[in-house]
Short mmCIF file of C-alpha atoms in Angstrom, two decimals:
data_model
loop_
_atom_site.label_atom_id
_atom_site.label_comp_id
_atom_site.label_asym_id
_atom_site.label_seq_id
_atom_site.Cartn_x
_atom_site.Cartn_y
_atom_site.Cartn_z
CA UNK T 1 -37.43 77.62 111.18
CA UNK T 2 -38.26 76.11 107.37
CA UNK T 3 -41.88 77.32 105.64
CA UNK T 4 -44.47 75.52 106.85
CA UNK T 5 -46.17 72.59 104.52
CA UNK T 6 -49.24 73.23 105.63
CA UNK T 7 -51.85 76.50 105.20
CA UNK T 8 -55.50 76.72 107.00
CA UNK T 9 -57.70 78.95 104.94
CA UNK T 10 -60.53 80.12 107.26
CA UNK T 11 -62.25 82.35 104.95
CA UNK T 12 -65.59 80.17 104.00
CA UNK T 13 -65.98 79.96 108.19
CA UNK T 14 -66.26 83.69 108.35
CA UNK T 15 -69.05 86.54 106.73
CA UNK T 16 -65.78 87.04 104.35
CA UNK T 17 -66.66 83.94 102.53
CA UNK T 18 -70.24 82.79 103.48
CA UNK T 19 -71.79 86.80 104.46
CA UNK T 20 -74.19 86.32 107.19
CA UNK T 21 -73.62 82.55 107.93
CA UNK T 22 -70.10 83.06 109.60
CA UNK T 23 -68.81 85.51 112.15
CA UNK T 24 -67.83 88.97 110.99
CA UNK T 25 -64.20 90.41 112.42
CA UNK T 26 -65.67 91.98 115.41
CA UNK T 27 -67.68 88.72 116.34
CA UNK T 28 -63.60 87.30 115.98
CA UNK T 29 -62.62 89.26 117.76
CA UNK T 30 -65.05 89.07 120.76
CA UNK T 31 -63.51 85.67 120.96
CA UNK T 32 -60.16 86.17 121.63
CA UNK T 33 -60.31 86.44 125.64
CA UNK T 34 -62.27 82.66 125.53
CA UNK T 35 -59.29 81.06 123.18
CA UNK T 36 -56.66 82.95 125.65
CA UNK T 37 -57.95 81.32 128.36
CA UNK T 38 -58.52 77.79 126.47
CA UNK T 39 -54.43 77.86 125.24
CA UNK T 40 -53.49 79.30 128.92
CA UNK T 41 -55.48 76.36 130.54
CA UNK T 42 -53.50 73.99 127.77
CA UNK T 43 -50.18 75.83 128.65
CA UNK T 44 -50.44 75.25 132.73
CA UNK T 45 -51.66 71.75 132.34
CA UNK T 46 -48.26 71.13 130.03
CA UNK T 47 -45.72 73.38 132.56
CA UNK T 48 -47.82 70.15 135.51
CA UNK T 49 -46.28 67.63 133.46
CA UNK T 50 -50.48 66.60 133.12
CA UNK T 51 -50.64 66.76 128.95
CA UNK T 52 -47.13 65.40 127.11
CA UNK T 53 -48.20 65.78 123.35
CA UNK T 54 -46.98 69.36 123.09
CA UNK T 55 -43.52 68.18 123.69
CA UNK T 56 -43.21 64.77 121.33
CA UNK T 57 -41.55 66.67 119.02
CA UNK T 58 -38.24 67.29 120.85
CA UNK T 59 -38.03 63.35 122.11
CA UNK T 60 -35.56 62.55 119.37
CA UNK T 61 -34.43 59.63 121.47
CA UNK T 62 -37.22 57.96 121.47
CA UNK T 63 -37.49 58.19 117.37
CA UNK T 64 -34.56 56.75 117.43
CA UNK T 65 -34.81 53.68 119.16
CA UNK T 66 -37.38 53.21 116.44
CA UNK T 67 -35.10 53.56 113.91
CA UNK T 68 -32.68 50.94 115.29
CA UNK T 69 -35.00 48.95 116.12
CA UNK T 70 -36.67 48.57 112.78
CA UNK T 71 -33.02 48.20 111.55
CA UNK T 72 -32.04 45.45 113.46
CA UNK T 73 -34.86 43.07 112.85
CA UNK T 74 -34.05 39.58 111.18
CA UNK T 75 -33.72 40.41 107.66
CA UNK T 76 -36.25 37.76 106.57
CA UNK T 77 -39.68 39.52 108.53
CA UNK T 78 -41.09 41.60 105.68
CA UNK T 79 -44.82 42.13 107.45
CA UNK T 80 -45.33 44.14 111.33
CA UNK T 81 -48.94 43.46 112.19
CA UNK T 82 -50.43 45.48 114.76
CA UNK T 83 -52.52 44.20 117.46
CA UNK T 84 -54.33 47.21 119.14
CA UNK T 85 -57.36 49.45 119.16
CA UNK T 86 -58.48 53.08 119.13
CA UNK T 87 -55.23 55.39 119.08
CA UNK T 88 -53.28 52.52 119.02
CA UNK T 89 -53.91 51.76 115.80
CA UNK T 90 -55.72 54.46 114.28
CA UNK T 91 -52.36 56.98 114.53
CA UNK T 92 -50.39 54.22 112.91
CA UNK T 93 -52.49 53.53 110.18
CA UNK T 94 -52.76 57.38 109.30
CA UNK T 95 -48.88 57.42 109.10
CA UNK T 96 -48.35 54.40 107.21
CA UNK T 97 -51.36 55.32 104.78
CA UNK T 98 -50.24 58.54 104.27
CA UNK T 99 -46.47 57.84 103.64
CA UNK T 100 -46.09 54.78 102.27
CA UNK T 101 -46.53 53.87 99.03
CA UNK T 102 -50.14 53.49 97.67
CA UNK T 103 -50.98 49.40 98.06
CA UNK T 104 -48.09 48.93 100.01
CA UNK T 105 -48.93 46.12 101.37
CA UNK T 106 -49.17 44.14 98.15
CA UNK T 107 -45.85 44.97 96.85
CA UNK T 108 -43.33 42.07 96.76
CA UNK T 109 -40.87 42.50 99.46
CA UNK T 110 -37.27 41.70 99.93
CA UNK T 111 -35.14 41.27 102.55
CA UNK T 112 -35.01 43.95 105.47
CA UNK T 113 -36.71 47.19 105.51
CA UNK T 114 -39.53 48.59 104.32
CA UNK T 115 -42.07 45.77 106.09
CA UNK T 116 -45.84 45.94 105.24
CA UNK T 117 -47.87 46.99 107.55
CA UNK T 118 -50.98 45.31 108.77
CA UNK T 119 -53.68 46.66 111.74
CA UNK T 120 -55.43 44.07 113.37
CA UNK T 121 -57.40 46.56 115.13
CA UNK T 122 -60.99 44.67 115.73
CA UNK T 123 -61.71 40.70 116.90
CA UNK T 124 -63.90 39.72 114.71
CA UNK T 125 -62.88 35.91 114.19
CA UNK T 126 -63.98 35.80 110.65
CA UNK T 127 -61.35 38.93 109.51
CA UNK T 128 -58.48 38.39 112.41
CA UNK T 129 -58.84 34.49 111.63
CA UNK T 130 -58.21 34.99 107.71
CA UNK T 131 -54.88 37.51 108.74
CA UNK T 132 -53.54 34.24 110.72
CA UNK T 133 -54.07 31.85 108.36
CA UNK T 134 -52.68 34.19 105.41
CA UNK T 135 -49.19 35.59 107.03
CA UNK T 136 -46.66 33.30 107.47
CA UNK T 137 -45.67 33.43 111.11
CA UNK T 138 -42.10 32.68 111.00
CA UNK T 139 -41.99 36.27 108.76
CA UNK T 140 -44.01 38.46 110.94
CA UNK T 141 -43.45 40.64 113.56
CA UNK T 142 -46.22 41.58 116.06
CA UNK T 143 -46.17 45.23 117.18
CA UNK T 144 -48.80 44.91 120.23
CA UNK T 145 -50.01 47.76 121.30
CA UNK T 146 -51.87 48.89 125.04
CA UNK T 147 -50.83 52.10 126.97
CA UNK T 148 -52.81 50.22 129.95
CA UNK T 149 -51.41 46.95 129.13
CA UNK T 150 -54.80 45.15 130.00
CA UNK T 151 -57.02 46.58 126.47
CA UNK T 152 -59.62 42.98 126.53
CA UNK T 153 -59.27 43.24 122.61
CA UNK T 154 -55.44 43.54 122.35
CA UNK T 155 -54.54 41.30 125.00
CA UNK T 156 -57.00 38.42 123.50
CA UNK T 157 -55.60 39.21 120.53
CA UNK T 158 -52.28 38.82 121.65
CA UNK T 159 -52.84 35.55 123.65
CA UNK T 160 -54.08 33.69 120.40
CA UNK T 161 -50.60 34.80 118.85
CA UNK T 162 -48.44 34.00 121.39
CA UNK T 163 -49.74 30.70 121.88
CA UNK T 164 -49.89 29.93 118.36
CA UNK T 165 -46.22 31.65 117.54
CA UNK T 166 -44.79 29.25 120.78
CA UNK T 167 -46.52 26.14 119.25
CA UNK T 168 -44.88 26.70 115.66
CA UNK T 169 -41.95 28.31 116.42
CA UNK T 170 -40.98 27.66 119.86
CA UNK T 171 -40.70 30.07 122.57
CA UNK T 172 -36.77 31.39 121.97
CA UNK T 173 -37.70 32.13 118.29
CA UNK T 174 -40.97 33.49 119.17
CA UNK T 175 -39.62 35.63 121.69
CA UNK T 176 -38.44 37.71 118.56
CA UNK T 177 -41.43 37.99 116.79
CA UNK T 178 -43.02 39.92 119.18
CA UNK T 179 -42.43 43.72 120.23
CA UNK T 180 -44.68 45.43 123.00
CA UNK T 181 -45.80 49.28 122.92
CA UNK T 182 -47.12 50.14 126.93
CA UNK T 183 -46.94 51.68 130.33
CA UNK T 184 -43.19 51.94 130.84
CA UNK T 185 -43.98 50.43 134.71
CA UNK T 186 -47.34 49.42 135.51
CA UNK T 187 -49.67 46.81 133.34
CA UNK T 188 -50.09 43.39 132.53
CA UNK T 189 -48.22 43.91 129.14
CA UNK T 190 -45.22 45.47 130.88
CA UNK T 191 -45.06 42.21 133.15
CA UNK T 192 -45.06 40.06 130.43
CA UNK T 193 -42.42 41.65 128.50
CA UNK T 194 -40.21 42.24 131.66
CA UNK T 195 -40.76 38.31 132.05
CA UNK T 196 -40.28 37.06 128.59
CA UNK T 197 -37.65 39.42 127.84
CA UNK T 198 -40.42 40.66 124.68
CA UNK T 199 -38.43 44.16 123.45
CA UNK T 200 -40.56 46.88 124.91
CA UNK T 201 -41.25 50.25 124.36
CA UNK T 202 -42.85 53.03 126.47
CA UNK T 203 -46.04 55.39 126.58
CA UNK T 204 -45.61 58.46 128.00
CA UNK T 205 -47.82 58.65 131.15
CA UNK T 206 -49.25 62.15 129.85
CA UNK T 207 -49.77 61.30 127.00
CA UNK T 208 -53.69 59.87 126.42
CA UNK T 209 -54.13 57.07 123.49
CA UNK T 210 -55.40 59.62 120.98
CA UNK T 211 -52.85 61.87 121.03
CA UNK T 212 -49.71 59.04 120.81
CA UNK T 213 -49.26 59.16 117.13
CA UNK T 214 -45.68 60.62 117.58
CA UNK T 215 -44.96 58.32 120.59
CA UNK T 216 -43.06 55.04 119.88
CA UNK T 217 -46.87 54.17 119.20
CA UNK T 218 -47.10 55.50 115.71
CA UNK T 219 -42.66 56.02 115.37
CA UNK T 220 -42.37 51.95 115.63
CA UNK T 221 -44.48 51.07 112.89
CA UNK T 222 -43.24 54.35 110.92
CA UNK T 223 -39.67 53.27 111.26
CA UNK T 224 -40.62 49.62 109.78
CA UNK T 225 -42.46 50.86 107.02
CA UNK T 226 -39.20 52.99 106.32
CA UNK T 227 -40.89 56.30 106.84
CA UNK T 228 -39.35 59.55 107.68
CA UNK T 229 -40.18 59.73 111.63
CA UNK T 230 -37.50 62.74 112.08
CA UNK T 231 -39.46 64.45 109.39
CA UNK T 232 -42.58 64.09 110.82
CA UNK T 233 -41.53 65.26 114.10
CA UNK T 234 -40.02 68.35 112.43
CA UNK T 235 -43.08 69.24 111.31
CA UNK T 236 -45.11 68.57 114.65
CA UNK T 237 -42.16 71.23 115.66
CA UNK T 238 -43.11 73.74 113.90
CA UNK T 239 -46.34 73.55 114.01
CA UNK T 240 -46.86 73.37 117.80
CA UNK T 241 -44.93 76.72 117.89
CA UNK T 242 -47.22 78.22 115.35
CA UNK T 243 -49.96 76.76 118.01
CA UNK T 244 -48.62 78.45 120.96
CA UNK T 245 -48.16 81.76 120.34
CA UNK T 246 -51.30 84.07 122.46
CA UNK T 247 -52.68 86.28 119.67
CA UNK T 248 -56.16 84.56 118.06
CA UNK T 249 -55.17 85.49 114.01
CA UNK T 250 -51.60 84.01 113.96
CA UNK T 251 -52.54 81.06 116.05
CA UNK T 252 -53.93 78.37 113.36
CA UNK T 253 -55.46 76.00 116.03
CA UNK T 254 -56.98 78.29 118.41
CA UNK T 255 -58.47 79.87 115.78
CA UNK T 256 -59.96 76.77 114.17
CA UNK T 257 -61.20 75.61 117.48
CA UNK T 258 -62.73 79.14 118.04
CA UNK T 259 -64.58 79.35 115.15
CA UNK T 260 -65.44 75.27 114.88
CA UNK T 261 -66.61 76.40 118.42
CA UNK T 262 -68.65 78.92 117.58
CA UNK T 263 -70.47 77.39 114.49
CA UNK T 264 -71.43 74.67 116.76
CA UNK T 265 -72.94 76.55 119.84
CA UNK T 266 -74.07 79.84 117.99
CA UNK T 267 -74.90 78.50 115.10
CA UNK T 268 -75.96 74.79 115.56
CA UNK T 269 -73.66 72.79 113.50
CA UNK T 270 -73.01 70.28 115.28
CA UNK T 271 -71.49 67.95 112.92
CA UNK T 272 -67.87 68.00 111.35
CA UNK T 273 -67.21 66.02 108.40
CA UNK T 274 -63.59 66.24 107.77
CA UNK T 275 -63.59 65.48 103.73
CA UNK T 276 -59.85 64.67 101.82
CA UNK T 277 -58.98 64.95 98.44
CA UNK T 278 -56.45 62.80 98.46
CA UNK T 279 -56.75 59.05 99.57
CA UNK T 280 -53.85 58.78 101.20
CA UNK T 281 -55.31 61.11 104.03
CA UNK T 282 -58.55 59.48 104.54
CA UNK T 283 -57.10 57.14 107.76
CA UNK T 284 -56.19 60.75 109.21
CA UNK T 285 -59.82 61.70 108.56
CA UNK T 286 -60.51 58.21 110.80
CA UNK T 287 -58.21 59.39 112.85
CA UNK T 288 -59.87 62.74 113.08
CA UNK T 289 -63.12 60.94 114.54
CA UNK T 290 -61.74 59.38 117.59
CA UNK T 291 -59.64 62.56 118.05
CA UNK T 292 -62.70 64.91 117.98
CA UNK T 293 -65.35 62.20 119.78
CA UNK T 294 -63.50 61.04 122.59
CA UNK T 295 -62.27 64.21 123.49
CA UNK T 296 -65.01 66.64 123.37
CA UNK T 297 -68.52 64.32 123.99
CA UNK T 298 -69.03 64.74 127.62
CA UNK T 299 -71.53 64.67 129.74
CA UNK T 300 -70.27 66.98 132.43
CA UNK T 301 -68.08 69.90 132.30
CA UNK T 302 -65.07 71.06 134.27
CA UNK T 303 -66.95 72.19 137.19
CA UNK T 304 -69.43 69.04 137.48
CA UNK T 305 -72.03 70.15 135.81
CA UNK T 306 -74.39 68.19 133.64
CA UNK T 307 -73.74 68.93 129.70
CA UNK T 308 -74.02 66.30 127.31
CA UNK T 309 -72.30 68.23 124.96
CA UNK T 310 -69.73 67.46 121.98
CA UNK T 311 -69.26 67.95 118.26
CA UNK T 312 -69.80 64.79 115.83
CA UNK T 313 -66.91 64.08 113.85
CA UNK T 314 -67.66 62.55 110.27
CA UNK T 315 -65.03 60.92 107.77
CA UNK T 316 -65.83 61.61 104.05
CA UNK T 317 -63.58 60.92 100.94
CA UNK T 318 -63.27 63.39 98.11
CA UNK T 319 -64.49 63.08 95.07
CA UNK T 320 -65.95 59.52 95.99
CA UNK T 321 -68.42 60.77 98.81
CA UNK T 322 -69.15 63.50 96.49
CA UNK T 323 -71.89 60.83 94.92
CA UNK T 324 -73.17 59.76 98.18
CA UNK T 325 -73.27 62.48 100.63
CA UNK T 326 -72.85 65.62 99.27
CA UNK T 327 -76.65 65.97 98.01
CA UNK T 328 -77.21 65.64 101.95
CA UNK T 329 -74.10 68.18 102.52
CA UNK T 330 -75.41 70.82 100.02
CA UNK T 331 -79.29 70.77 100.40
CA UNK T 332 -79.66 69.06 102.98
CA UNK T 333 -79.91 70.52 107.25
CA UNK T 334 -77.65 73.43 107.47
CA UNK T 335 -76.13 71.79 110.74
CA UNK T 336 -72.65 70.78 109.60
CA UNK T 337 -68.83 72.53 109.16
CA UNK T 338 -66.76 71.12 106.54
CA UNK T 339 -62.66 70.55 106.98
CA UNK T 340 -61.48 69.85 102.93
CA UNK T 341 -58.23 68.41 103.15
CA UNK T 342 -55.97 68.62 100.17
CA UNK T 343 -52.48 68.06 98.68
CA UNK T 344 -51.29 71.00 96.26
CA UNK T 345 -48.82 68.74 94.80
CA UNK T 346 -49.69 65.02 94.41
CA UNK T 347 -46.52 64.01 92.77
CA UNK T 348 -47.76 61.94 90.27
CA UNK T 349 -50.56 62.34 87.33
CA UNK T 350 -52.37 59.78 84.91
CA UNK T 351 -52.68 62.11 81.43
CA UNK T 352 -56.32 60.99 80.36
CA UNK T 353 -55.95 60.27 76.73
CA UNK T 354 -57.31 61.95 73.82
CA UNK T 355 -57.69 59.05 71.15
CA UNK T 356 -60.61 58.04 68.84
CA UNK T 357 -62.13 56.56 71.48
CA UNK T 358 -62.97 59.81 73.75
CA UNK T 359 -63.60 62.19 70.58
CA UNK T 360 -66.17 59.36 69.28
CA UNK T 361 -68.40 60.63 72.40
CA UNK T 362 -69.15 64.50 73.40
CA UNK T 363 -69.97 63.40 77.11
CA UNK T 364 -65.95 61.99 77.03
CA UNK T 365 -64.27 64.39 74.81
CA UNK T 366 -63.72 67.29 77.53
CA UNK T 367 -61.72 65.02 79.52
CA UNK T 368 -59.52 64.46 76.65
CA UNK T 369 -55.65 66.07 77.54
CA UNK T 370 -56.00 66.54 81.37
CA UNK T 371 -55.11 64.59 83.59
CA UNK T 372 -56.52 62.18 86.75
CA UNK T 373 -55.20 65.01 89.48
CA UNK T 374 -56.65 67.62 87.32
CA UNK T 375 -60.01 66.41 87.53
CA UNK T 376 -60.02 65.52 90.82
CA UNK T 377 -59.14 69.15 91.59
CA UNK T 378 -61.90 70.39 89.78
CA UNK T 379 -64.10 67.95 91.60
CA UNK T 380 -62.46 69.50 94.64
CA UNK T 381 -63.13 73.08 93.08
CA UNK T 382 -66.81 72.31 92.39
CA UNK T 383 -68.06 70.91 95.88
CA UNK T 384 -66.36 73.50 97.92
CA UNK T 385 -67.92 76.26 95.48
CA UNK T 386 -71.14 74.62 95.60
CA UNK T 387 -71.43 74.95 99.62
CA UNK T 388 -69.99 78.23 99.55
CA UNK T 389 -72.78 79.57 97.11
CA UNK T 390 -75.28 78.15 99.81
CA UNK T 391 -73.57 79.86 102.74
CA UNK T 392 -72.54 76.40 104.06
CA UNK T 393 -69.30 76.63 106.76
CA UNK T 394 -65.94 75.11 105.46
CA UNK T 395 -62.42 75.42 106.08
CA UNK T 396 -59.20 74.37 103.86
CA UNK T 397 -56.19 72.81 104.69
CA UNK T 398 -54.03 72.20 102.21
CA UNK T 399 -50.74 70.08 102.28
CA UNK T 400 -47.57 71.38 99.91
CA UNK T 401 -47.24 67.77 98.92
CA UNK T 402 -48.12 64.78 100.85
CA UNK T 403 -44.67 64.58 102.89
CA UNK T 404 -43.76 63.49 106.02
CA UNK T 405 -43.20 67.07 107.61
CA UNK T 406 -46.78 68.14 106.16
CA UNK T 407 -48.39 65.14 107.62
CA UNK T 408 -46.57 66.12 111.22
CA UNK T 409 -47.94 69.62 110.95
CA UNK T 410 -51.20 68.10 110.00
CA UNK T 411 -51.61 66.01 113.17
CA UNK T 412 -50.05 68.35 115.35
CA UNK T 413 -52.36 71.09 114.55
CA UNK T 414 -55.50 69.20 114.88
CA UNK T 415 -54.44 67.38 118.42
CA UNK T 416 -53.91 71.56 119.97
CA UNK T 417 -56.99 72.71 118.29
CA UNK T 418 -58.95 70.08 120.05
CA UNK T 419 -56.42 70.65 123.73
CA UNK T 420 -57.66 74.08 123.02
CA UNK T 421 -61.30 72.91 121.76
CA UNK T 422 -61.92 71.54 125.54
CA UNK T 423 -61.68 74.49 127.42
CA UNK T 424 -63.79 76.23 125.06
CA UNK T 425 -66.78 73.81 125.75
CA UNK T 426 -65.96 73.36 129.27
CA UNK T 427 -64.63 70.03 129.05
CA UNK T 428 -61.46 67.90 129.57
CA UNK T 429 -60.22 66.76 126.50
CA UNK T 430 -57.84 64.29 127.63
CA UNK T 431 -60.03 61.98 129.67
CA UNK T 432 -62.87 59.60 128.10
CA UNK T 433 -65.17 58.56 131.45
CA UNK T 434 -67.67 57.09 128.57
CA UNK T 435 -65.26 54.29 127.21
CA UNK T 436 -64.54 53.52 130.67
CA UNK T 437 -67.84 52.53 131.85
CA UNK T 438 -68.67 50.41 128.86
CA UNK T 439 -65.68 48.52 129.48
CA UNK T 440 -66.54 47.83 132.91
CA UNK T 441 -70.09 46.26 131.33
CA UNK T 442 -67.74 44.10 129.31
CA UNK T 443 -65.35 42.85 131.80
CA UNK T 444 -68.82 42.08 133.78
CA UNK T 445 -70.48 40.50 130.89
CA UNK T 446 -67.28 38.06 130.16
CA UNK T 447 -67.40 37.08 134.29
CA UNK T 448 -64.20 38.60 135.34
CA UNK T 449 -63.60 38.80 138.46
CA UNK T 450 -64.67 41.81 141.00
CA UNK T 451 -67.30 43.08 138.37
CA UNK T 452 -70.23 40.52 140.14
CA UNK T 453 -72.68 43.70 141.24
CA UNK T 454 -72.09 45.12 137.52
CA UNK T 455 -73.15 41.47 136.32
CA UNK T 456 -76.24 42.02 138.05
CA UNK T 457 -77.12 45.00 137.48
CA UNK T 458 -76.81 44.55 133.74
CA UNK T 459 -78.91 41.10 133.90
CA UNK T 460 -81.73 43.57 135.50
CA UNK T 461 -81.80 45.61 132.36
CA UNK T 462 -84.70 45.52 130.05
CA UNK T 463 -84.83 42.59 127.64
CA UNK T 464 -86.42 42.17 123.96
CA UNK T 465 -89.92 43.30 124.01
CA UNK T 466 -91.72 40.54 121.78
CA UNK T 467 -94.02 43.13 120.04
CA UNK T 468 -91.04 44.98 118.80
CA UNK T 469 -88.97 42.29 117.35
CA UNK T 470 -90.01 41.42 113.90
#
């Protein structure tokens, strides 16, 4: 097995770092029979065939019917467009923003691979309206995306397309432009491609929305965008076997979960803000929300009890958030854990220059001779010293570089620290009960059929009280 690309410095989460803030090595150590029993739980649930994401890695045949996929398209689409929401987007977009070039989207293209990748991931009329009128259908492919098949924001989205691709290009072209990412059986979106003859690809039934960035979810977009799928998966490899092994210290995402754990419920930090120095990662940082939200805010555990529990996930870009949040972060309530992502080598520097201009000034001069990655290391240097001097929780993970087997250990490691997460606060991490009743509201709210007693009961709820609105 190669070196991993990826290294989790726990220190500033432990007295090592922060003294009294953090656990010391026997408070560690006091919970190791809790994480065996979260990675255990994660382990039977995977040997049930219940949780697939452990075992992406190894499905090398579904990477590549990506690849040929993305290979065959007509040479002349240069643009995939997304349609879908949540994980079905999110995952994507972390890929593509990580990977592909920086403002890929408004380099000129030529014929065949790599496309540009847009998400469509809202339907707002204003922004989704303005992406119709601005892409030139007959050079677009659209990559919709539902693991139910029946998502009211997708499918609406994909209705306006369809009708509008039939209209302009007629249904045997059109029947090209579109690709379809679902249930492999059940769901209106698997109907409609089995009827059509759309090209589909599957979802793995165990595998939730959130956790389907290495499914053909976040691999068909990858392969468009000519990224290295294999490589990410070979880093999702190794990482999930660093994730399984039993002993607490050599096991990088039960430990983070442990300790993110234990800040939160011994300590009272609550809130994560996952922070990257490096802007290519901040769409994993997005990511990172719906990962951490939708999996661990519950409102009963396991064993039916009432809870309300979960962490709150927050997504912060380094150094730019550094003049907006961090006063808040550093002297502000001590009721947050910090996750500083960073990339040891960028690949690229801007050499700030040392001419007549920045000597005329003392405030510029120091900058003279280093460069753009050099200072934003130092920026990187200075907030994560600055909470550490106030005994303020924060972990590192740094990338090698920003490559497509770092960014596979990256996601893999954060999707088993929160499987492992779950168990630790008594919850199922792979369900999301939540979503699912405010999407019943909706269906009722739009009239759809067989939600008539929802209807009502919503048209029962309190309206506007006229001495509160202003």
């Amino acid at each position: 097995m190669s070196v991993s690309q990826l290294v989790l410095d726990a220190t500033f989460l432990t007295s090592a770092g922060i003294g009294g803030a953090g656990p010391d090595d026997h408070a560690i150590a006091g919970m190791a029979d809790a994480a065996r029993r979260a990675l255990e739980i994660t382990r039977t649930r995977r040997d049930k065939g219940e949780i697939g994401f452990l075992d992406l890695p190894e499905d090398r045949a579904s990477a590549r019917a990506c690849m040929d996929f993305a290979r065959a398209l007509e040479p002349q689409i240069d643009t995939v467009v997304t349609l879908g929401i949540g994980g079905s987007s999110l995952g994507p977009r972390a890929l593509y923003s990580a990977l592909a070039p920086a403002f890929d989207q408004l380099a000129p293209r030529s014929a065949g691979m790599p496309r540009r990748m847009f998400f469509a991931d809202n339907v707002d009329p204003v922004t989704f309206g303005a992406l119709l009128d601005r892409v030139p259908l007959d050079r677009v492919l659209w990559n919709v995306v539902s693991k139910s098949g029946a998502t009211a924001e997708t499918c609406a989205q994909f209705l306006v397309v369809a009708d509008r691709l039939d209209k302009k290009l007629g249904a045997e072209k059109a029947r090209n432009r579109i690709a379809i990412t679902t249930d492999p059986v059940n769901g209106a979106l698997r109907a409609i491609a089995n009827e059509k003859g759309y090209h589909a690809f599957s979802i793995p039934p165990s595998v939730g929305g959130r956790f389907s960035a290495l499914t053909s979810v976040g691999l068909v977009p990858a392969a468009c965008a000519g990224l290295d799928i294999m490589g990410i998966l070979d880093g999702a490899a190794r990482m999930r076997d660093r994730c399984l092994v039993p002993e607490l210290a050599k096991n990088p995402a039960l430990l983070l979960a442990s300790l993110l754990h234990h800040h939160h419920i011994v300590r009272g930090r609550p809130i994560h803000v996952m922070m990257p120095y490096a802007d290519g990662l901040y769409d994993t940082a997005d990511w990172f929300r719906q990962l951490w939200a939708e999996s661990l805010g519950k409102e009963k555990s396991t064993d039916g009890r009432t809870i309300n529990v979960g962490p709150t996930p927050v997504a912060a870009r380094g150094a730019t958030d550094q003049h907006s949040q961090l006063q808040l972060y550093v002297e502000g309530p001590d009721d947050k854990v910090y996750l500083v992502l960073s990339v040891a080598n960028r690949g690229a520097e801007i050499k700030i220059p040392g001419g007549e201009l920045a000597k005329s000034q003392p405030d510029l001069a120091y900058l003279a001779g280093h460069g753009l990655g050099e200072l934003l290391d130092a920026e990187l240097r200075g907030m994560t010293s600055s909470l550490a001097r106030r005994h303020r929780p924060l972990v590192r993970l740094t990338l090698a570089k920003l490559s497509a087997e770092a960014l596979g250990e990256l996601i893999m490691l954060l999707e088993a620290t929160v499987a492992f997460a779950g168990p630790l606060y008594g919850v199922d991490p792979f369900d999301q009960p939540g979503i699912e009743e405010a999407k019943r509201m909706a269906f009722a709210a739009l009239g759809r059929s067989g939600y008539e007693a929802l209807a009502l009961e919503m048209s029962k709820m309190p309206g506007p009280d006229r001495k509160y609105v202003l």
